[in-house]
Short mmCIF file of C-alpha atoms and ligand atoms in Angstrom, two decimals:
data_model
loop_
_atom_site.label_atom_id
_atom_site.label_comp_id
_atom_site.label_asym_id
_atom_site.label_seq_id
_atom_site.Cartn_x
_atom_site.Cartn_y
_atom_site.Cartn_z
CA UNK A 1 19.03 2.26 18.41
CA UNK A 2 15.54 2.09 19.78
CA UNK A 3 13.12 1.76 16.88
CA UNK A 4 11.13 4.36 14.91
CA UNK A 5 8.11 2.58 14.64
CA UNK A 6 5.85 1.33 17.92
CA UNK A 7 6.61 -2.76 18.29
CA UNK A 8 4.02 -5.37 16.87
CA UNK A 9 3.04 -5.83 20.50
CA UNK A 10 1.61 -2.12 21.03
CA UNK A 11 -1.31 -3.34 18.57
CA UNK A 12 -1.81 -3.84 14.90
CA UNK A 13 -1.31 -2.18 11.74
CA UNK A 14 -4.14 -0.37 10.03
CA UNK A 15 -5.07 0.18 6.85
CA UNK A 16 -7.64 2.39 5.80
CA UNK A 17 -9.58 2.48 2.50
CA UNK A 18 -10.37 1.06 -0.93
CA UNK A 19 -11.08 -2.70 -0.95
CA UNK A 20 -11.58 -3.61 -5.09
CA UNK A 21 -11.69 -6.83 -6.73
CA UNK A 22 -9.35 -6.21 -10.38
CA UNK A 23 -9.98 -8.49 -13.60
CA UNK A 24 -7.18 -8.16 -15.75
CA UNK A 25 -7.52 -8.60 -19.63
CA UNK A 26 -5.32 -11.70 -20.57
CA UNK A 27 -4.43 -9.97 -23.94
CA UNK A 28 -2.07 -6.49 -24.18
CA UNK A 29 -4.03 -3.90 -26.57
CA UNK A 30 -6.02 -0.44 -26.49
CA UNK A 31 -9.19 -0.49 -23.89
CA UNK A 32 -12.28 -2.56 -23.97
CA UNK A 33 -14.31 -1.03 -26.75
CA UNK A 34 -14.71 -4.71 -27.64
CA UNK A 35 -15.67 -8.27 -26.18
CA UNK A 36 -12.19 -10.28 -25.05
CA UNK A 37 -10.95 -12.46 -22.41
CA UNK A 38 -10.58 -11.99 -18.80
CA UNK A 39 -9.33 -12.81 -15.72
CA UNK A 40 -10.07 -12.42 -12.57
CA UNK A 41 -12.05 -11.46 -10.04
CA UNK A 42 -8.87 -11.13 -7.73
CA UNK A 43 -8.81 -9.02 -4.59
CA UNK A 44 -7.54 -5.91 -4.90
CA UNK A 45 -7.22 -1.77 -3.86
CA UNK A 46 -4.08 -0.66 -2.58
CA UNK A 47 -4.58 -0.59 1.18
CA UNK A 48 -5.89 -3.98 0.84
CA UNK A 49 -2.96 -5.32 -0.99
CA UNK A 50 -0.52 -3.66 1.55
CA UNK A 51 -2.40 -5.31 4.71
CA UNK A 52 -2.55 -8.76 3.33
CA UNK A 53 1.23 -8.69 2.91
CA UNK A 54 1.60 -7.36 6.71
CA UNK A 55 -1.15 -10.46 7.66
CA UNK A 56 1.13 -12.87 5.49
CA UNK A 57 4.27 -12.32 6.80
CA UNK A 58 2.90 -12.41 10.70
CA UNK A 59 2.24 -9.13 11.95
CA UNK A 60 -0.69 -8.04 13.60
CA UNK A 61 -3.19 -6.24 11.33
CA UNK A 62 -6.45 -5.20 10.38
CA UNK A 63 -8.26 -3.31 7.67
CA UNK A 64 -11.06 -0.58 7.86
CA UNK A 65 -13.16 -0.47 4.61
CA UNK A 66 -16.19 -1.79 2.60
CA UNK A 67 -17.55 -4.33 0.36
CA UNK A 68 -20.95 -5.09 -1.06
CA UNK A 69 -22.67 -7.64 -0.19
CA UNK A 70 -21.71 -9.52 -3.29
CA UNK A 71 -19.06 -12.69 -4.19
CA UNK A 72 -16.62 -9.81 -5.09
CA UNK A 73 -16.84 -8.64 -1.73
CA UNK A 74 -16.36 -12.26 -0.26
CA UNK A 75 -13.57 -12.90 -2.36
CA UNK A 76 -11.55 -10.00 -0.35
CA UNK A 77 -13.13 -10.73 3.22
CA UNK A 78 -11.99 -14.61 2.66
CA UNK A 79 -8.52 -13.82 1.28
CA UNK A 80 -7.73 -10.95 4.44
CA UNK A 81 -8.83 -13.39 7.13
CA UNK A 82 -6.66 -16.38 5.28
CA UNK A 83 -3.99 -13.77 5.20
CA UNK A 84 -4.52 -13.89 9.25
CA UNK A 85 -6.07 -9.62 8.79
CA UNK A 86 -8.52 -8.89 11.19
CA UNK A 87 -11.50 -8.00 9.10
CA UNK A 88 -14.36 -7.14 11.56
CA UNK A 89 -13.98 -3.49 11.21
CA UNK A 90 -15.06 -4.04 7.08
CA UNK A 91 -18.25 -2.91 6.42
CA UNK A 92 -20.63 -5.24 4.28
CA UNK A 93 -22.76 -2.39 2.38
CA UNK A 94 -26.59 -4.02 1.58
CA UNK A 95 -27.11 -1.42 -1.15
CA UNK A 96 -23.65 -0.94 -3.41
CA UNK A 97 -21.69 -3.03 -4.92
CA UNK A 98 -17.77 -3.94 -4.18
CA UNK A 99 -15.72 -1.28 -6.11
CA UNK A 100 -13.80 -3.06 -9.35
CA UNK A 101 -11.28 -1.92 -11.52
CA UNK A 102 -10.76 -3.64 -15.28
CA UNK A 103 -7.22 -3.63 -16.54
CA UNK A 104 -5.77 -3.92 -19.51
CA UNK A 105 -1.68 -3.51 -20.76
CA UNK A 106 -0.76 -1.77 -23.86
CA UNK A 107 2.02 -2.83 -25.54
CA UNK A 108 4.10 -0.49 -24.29
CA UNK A 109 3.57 -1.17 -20.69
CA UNK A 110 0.70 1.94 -20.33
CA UNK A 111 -2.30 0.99 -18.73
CA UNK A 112 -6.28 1.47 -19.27
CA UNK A 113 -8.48 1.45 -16.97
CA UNK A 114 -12.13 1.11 -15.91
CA UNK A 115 -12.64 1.88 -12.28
CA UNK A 116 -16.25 1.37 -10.46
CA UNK A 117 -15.05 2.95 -6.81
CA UNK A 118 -16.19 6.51 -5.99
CA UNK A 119 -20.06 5.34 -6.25
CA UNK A 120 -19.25 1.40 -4.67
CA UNK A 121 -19.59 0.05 -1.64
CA UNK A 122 -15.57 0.75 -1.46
CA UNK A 123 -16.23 4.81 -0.77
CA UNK A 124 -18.93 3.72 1.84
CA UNK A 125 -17.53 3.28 5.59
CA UNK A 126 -16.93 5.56 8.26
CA UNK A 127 -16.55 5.81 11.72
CA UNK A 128 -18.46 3.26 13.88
CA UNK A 129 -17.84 1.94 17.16
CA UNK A 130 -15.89 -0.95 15.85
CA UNK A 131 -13.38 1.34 14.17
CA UNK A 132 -13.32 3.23 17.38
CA UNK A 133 -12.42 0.56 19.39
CA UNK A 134 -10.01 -1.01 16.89
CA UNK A 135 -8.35 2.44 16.97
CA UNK A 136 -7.94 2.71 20.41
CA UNK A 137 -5.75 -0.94 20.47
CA UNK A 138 -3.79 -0.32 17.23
CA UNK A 139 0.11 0.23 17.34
CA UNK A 140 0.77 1.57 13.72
CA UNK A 141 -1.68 3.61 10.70
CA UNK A 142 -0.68 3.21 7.14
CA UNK A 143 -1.90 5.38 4.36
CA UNK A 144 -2.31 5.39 1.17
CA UNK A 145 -2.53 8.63 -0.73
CA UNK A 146 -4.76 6.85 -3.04
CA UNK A 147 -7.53 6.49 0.15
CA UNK A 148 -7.44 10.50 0.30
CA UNK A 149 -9.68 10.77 -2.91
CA UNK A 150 -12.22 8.88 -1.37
CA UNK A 151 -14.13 11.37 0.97
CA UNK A 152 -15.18 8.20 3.81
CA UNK A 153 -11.55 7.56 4.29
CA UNK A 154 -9.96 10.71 4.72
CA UNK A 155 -12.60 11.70 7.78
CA UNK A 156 -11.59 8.44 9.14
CA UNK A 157 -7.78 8.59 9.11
CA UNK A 158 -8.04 12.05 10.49
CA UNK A 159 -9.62 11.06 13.76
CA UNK A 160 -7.24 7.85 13.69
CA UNK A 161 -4.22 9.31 13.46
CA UNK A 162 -4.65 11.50 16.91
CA UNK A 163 -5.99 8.30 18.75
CA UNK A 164 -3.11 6.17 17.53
CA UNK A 165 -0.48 8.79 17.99
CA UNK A 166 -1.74 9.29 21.57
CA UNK A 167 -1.23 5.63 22.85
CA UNK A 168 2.27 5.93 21.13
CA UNK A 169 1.75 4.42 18.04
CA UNK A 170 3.18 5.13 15.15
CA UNK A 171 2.45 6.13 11.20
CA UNK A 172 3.93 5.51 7.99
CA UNK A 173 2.14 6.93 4.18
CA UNK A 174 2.68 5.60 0.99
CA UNK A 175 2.05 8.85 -1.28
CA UNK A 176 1.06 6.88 -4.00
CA UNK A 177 -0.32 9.09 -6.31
CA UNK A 178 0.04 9.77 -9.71
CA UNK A 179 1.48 12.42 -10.94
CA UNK A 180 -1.25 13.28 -13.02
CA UNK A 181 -3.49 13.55 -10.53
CA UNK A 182 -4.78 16.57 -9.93
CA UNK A 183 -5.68 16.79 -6.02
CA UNK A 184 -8.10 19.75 -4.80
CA UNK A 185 -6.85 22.45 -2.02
CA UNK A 186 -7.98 21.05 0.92
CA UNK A 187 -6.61 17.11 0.20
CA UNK A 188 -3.34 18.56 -1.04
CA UNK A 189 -3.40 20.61 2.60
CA UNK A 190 -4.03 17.09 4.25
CA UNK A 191 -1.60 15.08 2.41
CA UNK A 192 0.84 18.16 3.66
CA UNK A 193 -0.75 17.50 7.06
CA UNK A 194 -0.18 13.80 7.18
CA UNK A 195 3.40 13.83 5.43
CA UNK A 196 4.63 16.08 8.29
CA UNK A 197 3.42 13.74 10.50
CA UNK A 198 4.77 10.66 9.53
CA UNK A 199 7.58 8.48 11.18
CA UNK A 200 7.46 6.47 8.07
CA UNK A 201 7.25 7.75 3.93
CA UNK A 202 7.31 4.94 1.11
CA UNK A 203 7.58 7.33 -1.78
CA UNK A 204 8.03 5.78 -5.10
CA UNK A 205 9.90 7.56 -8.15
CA UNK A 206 8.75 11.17 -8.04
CA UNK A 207 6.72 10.88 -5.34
CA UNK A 208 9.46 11.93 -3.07
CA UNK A 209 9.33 15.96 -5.05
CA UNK A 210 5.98 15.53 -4.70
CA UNK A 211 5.79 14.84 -0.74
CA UNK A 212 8.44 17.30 -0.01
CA UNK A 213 7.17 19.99 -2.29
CA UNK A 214 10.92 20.54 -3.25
CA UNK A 215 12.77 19.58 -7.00
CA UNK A 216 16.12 17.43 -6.04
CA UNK A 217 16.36 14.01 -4.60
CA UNK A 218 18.58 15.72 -1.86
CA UNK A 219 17.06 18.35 -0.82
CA UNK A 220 13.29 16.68 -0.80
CA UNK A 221 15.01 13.48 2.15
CA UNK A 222 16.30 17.30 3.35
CA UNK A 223 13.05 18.80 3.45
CA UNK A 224 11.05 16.17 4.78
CA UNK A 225 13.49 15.16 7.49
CA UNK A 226 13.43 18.93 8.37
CA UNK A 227 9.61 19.06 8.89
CA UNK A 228 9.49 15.36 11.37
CA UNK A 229 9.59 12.57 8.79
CA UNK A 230 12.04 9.90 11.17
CA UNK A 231 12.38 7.14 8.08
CA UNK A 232 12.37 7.20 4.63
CA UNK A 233 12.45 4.81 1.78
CA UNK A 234 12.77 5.34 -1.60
CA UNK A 235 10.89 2.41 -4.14
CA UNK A 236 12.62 2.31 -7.74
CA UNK A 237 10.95 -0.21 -8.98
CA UNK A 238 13.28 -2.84 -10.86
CA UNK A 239 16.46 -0.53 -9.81
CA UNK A 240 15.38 -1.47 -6.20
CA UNK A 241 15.08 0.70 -3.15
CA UNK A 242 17.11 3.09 -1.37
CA UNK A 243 16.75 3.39 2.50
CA UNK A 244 17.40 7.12 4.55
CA UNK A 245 17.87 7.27 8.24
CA UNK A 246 17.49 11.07 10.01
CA UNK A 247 21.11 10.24 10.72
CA UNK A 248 22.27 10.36 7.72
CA UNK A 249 22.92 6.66 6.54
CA UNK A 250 22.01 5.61 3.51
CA UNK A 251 21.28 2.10 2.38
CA UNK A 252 20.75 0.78 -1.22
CA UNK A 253 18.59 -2.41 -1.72
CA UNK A 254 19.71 -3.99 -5.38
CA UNK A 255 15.81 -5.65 -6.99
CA UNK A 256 15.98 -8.92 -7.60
CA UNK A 257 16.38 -10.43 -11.01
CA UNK A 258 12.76 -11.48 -11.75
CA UNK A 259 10.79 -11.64 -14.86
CA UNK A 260 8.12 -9.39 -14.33
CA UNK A 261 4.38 -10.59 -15.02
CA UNK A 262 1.73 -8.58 -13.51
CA UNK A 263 3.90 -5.32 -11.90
CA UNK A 264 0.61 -4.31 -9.98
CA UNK A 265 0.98 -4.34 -6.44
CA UNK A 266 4.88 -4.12 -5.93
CA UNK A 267 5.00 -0.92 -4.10
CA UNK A 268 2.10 -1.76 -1.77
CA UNK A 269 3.86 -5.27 -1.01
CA UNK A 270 7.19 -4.08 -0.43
CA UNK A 271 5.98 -1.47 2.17
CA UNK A 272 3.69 -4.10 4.04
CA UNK A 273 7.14 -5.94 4.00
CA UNK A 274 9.14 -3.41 5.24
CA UNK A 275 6.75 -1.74 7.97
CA UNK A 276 6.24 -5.26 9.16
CA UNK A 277 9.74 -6.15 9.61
CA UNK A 278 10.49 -3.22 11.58
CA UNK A 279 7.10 -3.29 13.90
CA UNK A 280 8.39 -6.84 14.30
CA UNK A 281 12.07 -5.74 15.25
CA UNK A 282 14.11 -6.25 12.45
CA UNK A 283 16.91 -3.31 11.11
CA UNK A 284 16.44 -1.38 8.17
CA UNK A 285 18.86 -3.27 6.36
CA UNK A 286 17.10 -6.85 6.87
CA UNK A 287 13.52 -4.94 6.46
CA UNK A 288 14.75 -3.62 2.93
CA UNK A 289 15.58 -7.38 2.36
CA UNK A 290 12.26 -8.42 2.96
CA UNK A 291 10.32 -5.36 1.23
CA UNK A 292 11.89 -5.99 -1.99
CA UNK A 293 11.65 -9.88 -1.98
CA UNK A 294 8.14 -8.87 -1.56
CA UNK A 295 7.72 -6.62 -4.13
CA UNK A 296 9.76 -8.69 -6.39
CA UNK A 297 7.94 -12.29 -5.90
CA UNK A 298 4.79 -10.48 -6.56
CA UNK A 299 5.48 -8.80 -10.15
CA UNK A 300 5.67 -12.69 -10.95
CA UNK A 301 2.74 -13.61 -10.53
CA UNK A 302 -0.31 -12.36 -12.36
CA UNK A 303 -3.12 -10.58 -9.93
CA UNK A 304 -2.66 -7.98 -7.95
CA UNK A 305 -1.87 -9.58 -4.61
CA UNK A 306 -1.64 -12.92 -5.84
CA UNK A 307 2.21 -12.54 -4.60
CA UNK A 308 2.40 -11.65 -1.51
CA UNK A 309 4.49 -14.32 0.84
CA UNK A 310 4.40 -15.18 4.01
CA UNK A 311 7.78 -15.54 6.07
CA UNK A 312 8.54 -18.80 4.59
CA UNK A 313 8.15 -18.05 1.43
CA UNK A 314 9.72 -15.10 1.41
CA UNK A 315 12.82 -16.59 3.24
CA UNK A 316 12.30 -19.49 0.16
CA UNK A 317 12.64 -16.83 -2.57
CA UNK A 318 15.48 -14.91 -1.18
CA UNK A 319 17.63 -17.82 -0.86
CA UNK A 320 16.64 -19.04 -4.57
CA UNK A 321 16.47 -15.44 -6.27
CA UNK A 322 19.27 -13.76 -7.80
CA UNK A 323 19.92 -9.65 -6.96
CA UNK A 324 21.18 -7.27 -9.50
CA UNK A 325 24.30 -5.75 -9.19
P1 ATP B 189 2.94 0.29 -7.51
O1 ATP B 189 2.91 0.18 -8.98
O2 ATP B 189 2.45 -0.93 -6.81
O3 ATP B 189 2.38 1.58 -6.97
P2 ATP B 189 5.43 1.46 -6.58
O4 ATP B 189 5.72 2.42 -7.67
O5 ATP B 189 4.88 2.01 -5.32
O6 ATP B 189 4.51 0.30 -7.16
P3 ATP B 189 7.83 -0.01 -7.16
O7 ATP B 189 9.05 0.83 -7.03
O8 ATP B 189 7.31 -0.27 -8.50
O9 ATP B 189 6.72 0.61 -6.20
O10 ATP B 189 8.08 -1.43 -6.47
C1 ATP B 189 8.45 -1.54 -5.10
C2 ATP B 189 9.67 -2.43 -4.93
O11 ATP B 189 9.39 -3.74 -5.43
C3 ATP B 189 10.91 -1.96 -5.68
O12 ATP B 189 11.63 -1.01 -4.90
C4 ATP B 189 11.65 -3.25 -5.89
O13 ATP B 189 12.39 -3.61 -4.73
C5 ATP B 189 10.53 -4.27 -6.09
N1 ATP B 189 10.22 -4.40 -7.53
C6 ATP B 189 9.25 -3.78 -8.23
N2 ATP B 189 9.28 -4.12 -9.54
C7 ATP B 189 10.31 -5.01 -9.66
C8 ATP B 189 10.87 -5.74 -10.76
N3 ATP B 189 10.39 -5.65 -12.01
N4 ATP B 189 11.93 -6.54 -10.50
C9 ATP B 189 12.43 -6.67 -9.25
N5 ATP B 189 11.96 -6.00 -8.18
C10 ATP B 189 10.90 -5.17 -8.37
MG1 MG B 190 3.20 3.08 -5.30
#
């Protein structure tokens, strides 16, 4: 069976949106209303996490995005190009600062937050003649529902997603957002737009109802299939993932058996993972290998992209990791 998704050759993967540095507080507890230790800054922002994975595991890819002009934003330019991403389509903004977001556990797992994006450099790219270019030799867009809040990013995958489609590339969306998040008319019409024309979803959890706009696990891989999704896969989080092929077949992907540190990042490493192994050729059986060795090596390591392995080390942890059963 020829492959959904265009090969690694047509051109690389592209991520669009949010590039954030996170500093995590070290202790679980309620907020920051007072002085307490942290760590970081790390690189961070879900597009960016997804892309370094797809560097780091040896496909072609680049990201389209800002930083200011700032150690926060070096810290993600530096860690991309190590992870072999092309970064010359990231904006350095003179006036803003990289976005941030602080983050601190409760004790039962919850999170708080303090985010600095909508009003950083990370909102602040568009269309140039770099991106335009870059667009017109890419094989594959990826995007995150998360880079639809930011106003830059959604004008930008628009006009991307007709150029890449045109030259017979390919796109796969990671819905990823909450459930509490209350989008306005016209971005819930575009996340409609974009699900309908995706080869590949990477829903997580209830995600899936969401994209489909139908209750049942069934009936939404019914639904979407129905409207042009080619590929979907499922992300349950330490109950693993769950492929579905247009044909029918249905895979199951057991998580490994990991002690989970820092769970940030998991869903936007597994689907660099998988996307990359199937640009690159590989079935969706071996790809769902990959994606959750990916996800699952990085929930063990603290920072939000800290974890993501190349091939080696990937190929290291499967072979040394156990899977539930
Ligand atoms: P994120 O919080 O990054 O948005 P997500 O909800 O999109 O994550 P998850 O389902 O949490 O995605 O994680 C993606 C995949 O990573 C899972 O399907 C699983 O294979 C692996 N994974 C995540 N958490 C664990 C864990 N605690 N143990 C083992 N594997 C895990
Ligand atoms: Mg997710």
């Amino acid at each position: 069976m020829a492959s959904i998704l265009a090969p690694d050759h047509l051109g690389p993967t592209v991520c669009v949106g949010e590039i954030l540095v996170e500093i995590i507080a070290t202790t679980d507890g309620d907020g920051f209303l007072e002085a307490q230790p942290l760590v970081g800054p790390f690189p961070s922002g879900a597009p960016a996490i997804f892309i370094s994975q797809c560097g780091r595991l040896g496909g072609s890819a680049a990201m389209v995005g800002a930083v200011g002009d700032d150690d926060f934003g070096r810290v993600n330019i530096d860690r991309l190009k190590r992870d072999g991403v092309d970064v010359s389509t990231i904006a350095v903004d003179p006036d803003y600062p990289t976005g941030s977001a602080f983050v601190r556990y409760r004790k039962d797992g919850s999170r708080d937050f303090v985010y600095n994006i909508a009003r950083s450099a990370a909102a602040r790219f568009g269309w140039s003649q770099g991106v335009n270019d870059l667009f017109h030799r890419s094989g594959h867009l990826h995007v995150m529902g998360s880079a639809l809040s930011v106003p830059s990013a959604r004008d930008v995958i628009d006009r991307a997603v007709e150029i890449v489609k045109a030259r017979g590339g390919t796109l796969s969306i990671d819905p990823n957002i909450r459930k509490e998040l209350q989008l306005d008319q016209d971005t819930e019409r575009r996340f409609a737009q974009l699900v309908a024309a995706a080869d590949l979803l990477l829903p997580s959890g209830e995600e899936l109802e969401r994209a489909a706009g139908v209750p049942g696990e069934a009936e939404a891989i019914g639904r979407l299939f129905g409207i042009g999704v080619k590929e979907i896969v499922l992300k349950r989080g330490a109950d693993g993932a769950t492929y579905f092929g247009r044909d029918g077949e249905r895979i199951d992907a057991p998580a490994f058996l990991v002690e989970e540190v820092d769970p940030t990042g998991a869903g936007d490493c597994f689907g660099g993972a998988y996307l990359t192994c199937r640009r690159l050729g590989m079935s969706p059986q071996e790809a769902l290998i990959y994606g959750s060795a990916a996800g699952a090596r990085n929930v063990t390591i603290r920072g939000p992209m800290e974890g993501a392995g190349t091939r080696q080390e990937l190929d290291a942890f499967i072979a040394s990791t156990e899977r539930r059963v």
